[in-house]
Coordinates of C-alpha atoms and ligand atoms in Angstrom, one line a residue:
X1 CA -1.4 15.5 -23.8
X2 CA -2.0 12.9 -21.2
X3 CA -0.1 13.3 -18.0
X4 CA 0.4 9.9 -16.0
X5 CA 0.9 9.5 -12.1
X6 CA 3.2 6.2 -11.2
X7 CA 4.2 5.6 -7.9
X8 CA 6.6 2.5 -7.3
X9 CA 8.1 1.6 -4.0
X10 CA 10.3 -0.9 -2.9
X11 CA 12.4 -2.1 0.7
X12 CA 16.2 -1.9 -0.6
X13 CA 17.4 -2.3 3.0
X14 CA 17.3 -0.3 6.3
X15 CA 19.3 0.7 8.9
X16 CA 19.2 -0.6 12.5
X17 CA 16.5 -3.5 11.5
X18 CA 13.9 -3.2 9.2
X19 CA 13.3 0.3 10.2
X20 CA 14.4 3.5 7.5
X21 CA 16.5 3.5 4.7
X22 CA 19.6 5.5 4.8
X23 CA 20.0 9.2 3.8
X24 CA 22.8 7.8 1.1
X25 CA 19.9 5.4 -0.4
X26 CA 17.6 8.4 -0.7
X27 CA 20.3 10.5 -2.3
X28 CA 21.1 7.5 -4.5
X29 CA 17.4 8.0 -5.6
X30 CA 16.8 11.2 -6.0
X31 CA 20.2 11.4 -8.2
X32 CA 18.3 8.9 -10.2
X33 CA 15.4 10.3 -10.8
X34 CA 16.6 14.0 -11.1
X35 CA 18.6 12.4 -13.9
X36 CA 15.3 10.8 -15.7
X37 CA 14.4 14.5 -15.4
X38 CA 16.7 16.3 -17.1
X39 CA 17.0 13.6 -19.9
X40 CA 13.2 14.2 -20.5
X41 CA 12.0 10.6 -19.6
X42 CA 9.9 12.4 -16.3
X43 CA 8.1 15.4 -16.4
X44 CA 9.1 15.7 -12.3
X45 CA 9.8 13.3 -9.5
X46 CA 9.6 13.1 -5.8
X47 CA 11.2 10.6 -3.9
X48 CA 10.2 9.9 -0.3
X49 CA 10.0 6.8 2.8
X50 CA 7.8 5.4 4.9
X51 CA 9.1 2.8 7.2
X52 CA 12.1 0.5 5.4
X53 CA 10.5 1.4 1.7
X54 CA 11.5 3.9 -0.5
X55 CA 8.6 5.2 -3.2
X56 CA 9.4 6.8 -6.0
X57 CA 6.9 9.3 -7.2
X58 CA 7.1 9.7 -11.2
X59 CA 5.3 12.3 -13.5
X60 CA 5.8 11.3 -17.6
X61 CA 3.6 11.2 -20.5
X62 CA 4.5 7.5 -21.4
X63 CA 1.2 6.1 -19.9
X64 CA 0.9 3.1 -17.4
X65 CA 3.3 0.1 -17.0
X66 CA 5.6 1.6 -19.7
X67 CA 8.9 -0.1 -19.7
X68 CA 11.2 3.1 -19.7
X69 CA 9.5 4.0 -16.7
X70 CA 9.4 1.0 -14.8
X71 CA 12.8 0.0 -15.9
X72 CA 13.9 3.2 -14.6
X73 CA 12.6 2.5 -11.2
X74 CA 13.9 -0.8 -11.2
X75 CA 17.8 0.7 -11.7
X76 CA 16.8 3.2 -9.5
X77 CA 16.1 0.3 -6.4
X78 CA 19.3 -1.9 -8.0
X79 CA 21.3 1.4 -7.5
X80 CA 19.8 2.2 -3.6
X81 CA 20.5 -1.4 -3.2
X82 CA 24.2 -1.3 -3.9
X83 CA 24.5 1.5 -1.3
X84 CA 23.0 -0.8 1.7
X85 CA 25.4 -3.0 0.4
X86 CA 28.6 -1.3 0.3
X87 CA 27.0 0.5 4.1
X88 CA 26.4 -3.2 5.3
X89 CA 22.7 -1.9 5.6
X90 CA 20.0 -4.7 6.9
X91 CA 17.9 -6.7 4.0
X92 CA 19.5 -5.2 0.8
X93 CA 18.1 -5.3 -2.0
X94 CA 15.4 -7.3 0.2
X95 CA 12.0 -6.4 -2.4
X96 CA 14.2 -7.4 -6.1
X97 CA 13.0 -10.6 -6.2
X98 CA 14.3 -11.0 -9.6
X99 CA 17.5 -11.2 -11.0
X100 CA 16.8 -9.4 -14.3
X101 CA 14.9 -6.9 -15.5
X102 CA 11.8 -7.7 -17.7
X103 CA 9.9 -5.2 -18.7
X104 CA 7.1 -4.2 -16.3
X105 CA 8.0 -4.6 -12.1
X106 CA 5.1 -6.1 -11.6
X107 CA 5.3 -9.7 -10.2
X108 CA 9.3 -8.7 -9.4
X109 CA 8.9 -7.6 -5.8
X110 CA 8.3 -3.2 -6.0
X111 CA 4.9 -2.0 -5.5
X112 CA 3.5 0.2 -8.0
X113 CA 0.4 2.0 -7.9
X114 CA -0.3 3.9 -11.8
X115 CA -2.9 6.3 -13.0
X116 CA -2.8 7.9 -16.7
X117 CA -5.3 11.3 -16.7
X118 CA -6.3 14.0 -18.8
X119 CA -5.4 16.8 -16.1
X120 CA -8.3 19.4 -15.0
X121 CA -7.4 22.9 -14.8
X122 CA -6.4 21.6 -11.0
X123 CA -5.4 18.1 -10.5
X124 CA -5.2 17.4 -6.9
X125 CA -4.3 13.8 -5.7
X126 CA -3.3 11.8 -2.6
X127 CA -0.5 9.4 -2.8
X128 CA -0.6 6.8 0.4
X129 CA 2.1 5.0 1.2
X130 CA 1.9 1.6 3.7
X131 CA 4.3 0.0 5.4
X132 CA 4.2 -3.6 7.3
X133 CA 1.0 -4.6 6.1
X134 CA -0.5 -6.2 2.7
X135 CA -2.5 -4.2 0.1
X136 CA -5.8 -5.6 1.8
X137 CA -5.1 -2.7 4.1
X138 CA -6.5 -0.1 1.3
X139 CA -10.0 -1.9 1.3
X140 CA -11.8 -0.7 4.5
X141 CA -10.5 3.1 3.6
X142 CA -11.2 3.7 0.2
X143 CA -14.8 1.8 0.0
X144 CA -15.4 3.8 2.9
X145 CA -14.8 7.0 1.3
X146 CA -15.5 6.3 -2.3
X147 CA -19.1 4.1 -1.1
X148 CA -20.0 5.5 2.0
X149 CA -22.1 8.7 2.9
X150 CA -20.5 8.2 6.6
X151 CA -17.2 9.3 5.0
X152 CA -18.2 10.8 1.5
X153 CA -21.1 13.6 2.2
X154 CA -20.5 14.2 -1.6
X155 CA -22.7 11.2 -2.4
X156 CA -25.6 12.9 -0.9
X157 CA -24.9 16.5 -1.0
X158 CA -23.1 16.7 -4.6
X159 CA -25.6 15.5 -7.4
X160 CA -22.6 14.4 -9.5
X161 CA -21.3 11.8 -7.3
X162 CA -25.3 10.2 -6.9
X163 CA -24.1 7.6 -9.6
X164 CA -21.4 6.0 -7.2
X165 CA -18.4 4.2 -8.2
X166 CA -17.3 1.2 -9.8
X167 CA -14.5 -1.0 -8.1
X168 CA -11.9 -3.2 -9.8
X169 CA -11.0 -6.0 -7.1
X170 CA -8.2 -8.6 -7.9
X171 CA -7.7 -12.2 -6.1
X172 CA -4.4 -11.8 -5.5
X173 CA -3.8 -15.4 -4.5
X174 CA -4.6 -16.1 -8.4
X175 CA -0.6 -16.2 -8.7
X176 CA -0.6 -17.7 -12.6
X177 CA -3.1 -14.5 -14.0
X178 CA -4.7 -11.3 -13.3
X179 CA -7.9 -12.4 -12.0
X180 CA -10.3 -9.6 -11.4
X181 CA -14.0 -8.2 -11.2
X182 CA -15.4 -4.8 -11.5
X183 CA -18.7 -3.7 -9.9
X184 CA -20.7 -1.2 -8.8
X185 CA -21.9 0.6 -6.2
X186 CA -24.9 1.2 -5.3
X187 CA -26.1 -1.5 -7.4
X188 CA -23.4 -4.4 -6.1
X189 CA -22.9 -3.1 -2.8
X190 CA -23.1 -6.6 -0.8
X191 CA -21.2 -8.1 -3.6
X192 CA -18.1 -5.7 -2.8
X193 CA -18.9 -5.9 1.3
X194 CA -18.2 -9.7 0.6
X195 CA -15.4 -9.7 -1.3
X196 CA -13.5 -6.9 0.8
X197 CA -14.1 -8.1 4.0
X198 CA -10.9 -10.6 3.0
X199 CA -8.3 -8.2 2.5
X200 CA -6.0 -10.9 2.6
X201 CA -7.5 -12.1 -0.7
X202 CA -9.4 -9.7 -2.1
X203 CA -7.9 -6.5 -3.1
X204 CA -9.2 -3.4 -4.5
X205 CA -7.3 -2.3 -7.6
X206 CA -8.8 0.7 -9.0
X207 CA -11.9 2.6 -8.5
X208 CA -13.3 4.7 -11.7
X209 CA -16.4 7.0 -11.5
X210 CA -19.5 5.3 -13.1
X211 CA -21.0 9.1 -14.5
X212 CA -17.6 9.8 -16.2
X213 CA -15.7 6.5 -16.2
X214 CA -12.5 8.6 -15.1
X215 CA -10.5 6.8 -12.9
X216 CA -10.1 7.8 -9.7
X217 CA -7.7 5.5 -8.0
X218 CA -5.1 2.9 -8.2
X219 CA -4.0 0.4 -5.5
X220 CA -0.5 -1.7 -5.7
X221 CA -1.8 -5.5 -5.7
X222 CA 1.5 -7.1 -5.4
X223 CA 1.7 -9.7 -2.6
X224 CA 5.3 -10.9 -2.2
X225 CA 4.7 -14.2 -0.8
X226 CA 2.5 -15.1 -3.4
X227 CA 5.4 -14.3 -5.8
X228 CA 8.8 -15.8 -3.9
X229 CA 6.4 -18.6 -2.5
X230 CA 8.1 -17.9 1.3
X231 CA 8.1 -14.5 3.7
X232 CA 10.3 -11.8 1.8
X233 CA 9.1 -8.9 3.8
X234 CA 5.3 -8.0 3.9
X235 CA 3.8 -6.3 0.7
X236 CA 4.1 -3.0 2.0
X237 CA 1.0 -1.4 -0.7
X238 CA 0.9 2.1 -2.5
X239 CA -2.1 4.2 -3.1
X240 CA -2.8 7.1 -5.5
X241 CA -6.4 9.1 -5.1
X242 CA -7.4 11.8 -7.1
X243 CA -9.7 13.9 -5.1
X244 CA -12.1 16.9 -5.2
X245 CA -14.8 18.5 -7.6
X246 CA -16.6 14.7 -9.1
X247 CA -14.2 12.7 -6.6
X248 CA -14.5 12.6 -2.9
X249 CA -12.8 15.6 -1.3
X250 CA -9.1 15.3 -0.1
X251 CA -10.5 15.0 3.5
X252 CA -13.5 12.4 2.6
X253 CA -10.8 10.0 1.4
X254 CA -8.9 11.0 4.9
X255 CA -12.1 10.2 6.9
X256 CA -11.6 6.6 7.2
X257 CA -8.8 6.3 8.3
X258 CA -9.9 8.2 11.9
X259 CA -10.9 4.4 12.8
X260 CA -7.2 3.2 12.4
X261 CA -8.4 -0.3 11.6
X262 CA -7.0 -3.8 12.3
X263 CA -5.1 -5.1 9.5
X264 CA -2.6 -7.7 9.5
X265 CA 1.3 -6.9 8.8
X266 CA 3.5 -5.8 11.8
X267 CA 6.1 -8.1 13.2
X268 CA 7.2 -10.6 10.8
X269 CA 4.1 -9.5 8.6
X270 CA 2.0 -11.7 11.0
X271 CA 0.1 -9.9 13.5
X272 CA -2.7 -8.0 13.5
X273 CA -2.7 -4.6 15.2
X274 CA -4.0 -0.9 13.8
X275 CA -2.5 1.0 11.0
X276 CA -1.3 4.3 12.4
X277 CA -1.1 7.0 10.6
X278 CA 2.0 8.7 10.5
X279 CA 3.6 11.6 9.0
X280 CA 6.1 11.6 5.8
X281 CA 9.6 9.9 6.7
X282 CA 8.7 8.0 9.7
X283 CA 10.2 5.4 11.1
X284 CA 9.5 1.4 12.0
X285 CA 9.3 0.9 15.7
X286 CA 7.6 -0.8 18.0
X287 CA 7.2 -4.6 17.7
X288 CA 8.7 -4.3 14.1
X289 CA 5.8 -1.7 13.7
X290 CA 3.1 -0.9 14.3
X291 CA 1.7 -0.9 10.6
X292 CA 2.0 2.8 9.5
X293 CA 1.0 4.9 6.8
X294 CA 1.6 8.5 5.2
X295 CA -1.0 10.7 3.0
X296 CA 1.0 13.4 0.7
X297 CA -1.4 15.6 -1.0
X298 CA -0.3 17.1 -4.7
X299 CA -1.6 19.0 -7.5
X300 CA 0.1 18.4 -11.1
X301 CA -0.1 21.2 -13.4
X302 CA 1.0 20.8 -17.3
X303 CA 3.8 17.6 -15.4
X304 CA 5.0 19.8 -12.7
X305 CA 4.3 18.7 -9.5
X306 CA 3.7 21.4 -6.8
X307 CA 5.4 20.6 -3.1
X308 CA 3.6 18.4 -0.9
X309 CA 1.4 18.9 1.9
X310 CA 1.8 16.1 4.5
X311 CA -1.7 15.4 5.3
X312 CA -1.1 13.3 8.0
X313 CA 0.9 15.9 9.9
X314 CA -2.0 17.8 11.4
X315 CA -3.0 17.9 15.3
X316 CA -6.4 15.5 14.9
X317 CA -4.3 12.7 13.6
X318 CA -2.1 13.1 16.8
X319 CA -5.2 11.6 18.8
X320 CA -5.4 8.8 16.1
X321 CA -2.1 8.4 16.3
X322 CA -2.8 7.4 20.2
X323 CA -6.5 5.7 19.6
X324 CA -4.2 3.5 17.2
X325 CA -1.3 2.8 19.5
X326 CA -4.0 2.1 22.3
X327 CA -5.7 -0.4 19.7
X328 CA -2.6 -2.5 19.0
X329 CA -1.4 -2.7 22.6
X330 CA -5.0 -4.0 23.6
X331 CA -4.7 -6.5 20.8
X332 CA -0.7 -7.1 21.8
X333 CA -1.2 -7.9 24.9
X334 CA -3.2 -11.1 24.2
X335 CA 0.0 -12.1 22.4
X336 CA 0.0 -15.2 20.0
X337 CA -3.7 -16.3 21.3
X338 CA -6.0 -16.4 18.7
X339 CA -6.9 -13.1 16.6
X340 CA -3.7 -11.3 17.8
X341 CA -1.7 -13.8 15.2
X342 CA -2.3 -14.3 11.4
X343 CA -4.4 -17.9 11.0
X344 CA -2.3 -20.9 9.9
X345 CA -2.6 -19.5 6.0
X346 CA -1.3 -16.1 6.7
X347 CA 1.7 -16.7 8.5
X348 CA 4.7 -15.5 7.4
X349 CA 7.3 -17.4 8.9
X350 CA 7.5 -21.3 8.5
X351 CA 8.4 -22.0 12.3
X352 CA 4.9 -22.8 13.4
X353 CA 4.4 -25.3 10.5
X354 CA 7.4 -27.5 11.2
X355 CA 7.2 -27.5 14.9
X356 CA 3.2 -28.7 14.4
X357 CA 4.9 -31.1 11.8
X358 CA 7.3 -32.3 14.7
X359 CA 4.4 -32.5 17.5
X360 CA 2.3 -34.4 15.3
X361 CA 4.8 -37.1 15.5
X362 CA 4.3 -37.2 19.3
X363 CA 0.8 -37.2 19.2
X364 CA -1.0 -40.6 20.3
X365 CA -4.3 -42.5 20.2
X366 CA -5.9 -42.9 22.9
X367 CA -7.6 -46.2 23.3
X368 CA -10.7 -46.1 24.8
Ligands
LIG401 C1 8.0 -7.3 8.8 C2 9.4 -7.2 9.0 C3 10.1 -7.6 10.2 C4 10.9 -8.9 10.1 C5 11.6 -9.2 11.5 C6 12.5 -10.4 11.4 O1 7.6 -7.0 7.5 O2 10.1 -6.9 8.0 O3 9.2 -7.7 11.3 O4 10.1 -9.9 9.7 O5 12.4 -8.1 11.9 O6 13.4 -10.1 10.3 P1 14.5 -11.2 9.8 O7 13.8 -12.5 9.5 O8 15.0 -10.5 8.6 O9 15.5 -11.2 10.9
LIG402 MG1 8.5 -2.2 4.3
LIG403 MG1 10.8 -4.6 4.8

């Protein structure tokens, strides 16, 4: 029997700001899901936070964007929503974008990330969860470690990874239809290097092992501007890796991450600073940020899940954790000059727009 991996996440509302959601949301979900359990729809379930978003980890045999599944988690996030309601919590129900339900949550504001496997005798995984930043964020870490013998030693020291990877990338700023590519490395290398290096518009989706054709990872694609048409709340991505044996080790696909890159997300989803990495259940902070995100590291045996090991929660990270605060103050303190704020077609909020719209009107000719 096939065993599938589905994590879908979504901001129901938060306490003090955009910040955490409240222990009575998270209670609210794991009821939920607890119950899924012991009606058989889930195998086993873990429910967990990272900033203002709540991701719901789901084990099932049902296979990928299955409607029980997904309409599960939707009731689940219209149930957590109803408790920032009645608690007078910040942006309920902020990432429903939809009114009704309709079969798959894609395209209705949650995240989801989905991988359907056959499981080895051990199954370890990673599930990476985001928060203030756009799915882009996922490109620079997992081409790293899934392309790049700077990160994944496997590629030259393990003769079953020597065939490399191929990588499914989607322009997500194709609102009307899933419009993808899928190529390879080593062969496409510079293709990949020139779509990636636009996270904003070019997002990897899934990578699957070219020897085996098992897949390997999955990457929520959802942009919510692109869906709403105005700033909802940045995109907030999801991330499941398997890892080890044919796949980059646990720590390979960690490796990246040391850089604690620029992306773009933060305050107002609109300036750039460096993704921290941050242990499960932590919070939203500084400037509305900065953009954070956790690593929980599983097996799955026969649908059980074991407990997690918080990856992220180990003393190298702590000098990350500063290298990355030191990276977004540098970048912070240069304000809304230049890089340190999104370009005109990234920003979130409409403000700039209409007060250009209102200075072009004073603008005058000079005649010479
Ligand atoms: C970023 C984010 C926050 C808000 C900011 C203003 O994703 O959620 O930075 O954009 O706190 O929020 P509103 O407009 O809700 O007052
Ligand atoms: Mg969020
Ligand atoms: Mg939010």
């Amino acid at each position: 029997m096939k065993t599938t991996i589905s994590v879908i996440k979504a901001d129901t509302g938060s306490v003090g700001g955009h910040n955490r959601p409240s222990n009575a949301m998270l209670a609210k979900a794991q009821e939920q899901v607890d119950m899924a359990v012991q009606k058989g729809l889930l195998s086993d379930a873990r429910i967990t936070f990272t900033g203002d978003d709540i991701a719901l980890l789901m084990i099932h045999g049902k296979g990928v964007d299955n409607p029980d599944i997904h309409k599960l988690a939707w009731d689940t996030f219209v149930a957590t929503t109803a408790i920032a309601k009645s608690q007078g919590l910040y942006g309920a129900g902020q990432d429903l974008l939809k009114d009704a339900f309709s079969g798959n949550v894609r395209g209705m504001g949650p995240g989801s990330a989905e991988i359907e496997l056959e499981e080895r005798p051990a199954e370890p995984f990673v599930v990476f969860a985001a928060d203030k930043c756009g799915p882009g964020v996922f490109n620079y870490p997992l081409f790293e470690a899934f392309a790049n013998p700077y990160h994944n030693a496997g590629l030259l020291l393990a003769p079953e990874m020597k065939d490399g990877f191929t990588f499914t990338i989607m322009d997500v700023n194709n609102v009307d239809a899933d419009r993808v590519i899928t190529l390879k490395v080593p062969s496409d290398y510079y293709d990949i290097c020139t779509l990636l290096r636009d996270p904003n518009h070019y997002v990897i989706e899934s990578v699957t092992e070219n020897a085996s054709g098992l897949q390997a990872a999955a990457s929520s694609t959802s942009r919510l501007h692109n869906i709403s048409g105005k700033y909802v709340g940045k995109d907030d991505p999801v991330a499941i890796v398997r890892t080890q044996k044919t796949f980059p080790s646990t720590g390979e696909i960690l490796s990246p991450w040391a850089l604690a890159h620029f992306t773009l997300g933060d305050n107002r989803g609109s300036h750039h600073v460096a993704v921290m990495p941050v242990k499960q259940n932590s919070i939203i902070s500084f400037f509305d940020g900065p953009t954070i995100v956790s690593a929980a590291g599983y097996c799955v045996h026969e649908g059980k899940l074991t407990e997690a090991v918080d990856l992220f929660d180990q003393p190298f990270w702590d000098l990350i954790r500063t290298k990355a605060s030191e990276k977004t103050l540098s970048i912070r303190a240069q304000g809304f000059y230049g890089p340190a704020m999104a370009g005109m077609d990234e920003l979130e909020y409409t403000g700039v727009v209409q007060n250009l719209k209102r200075l072009g009107e004073k603008f005058v000719i000079r005649q010479k």
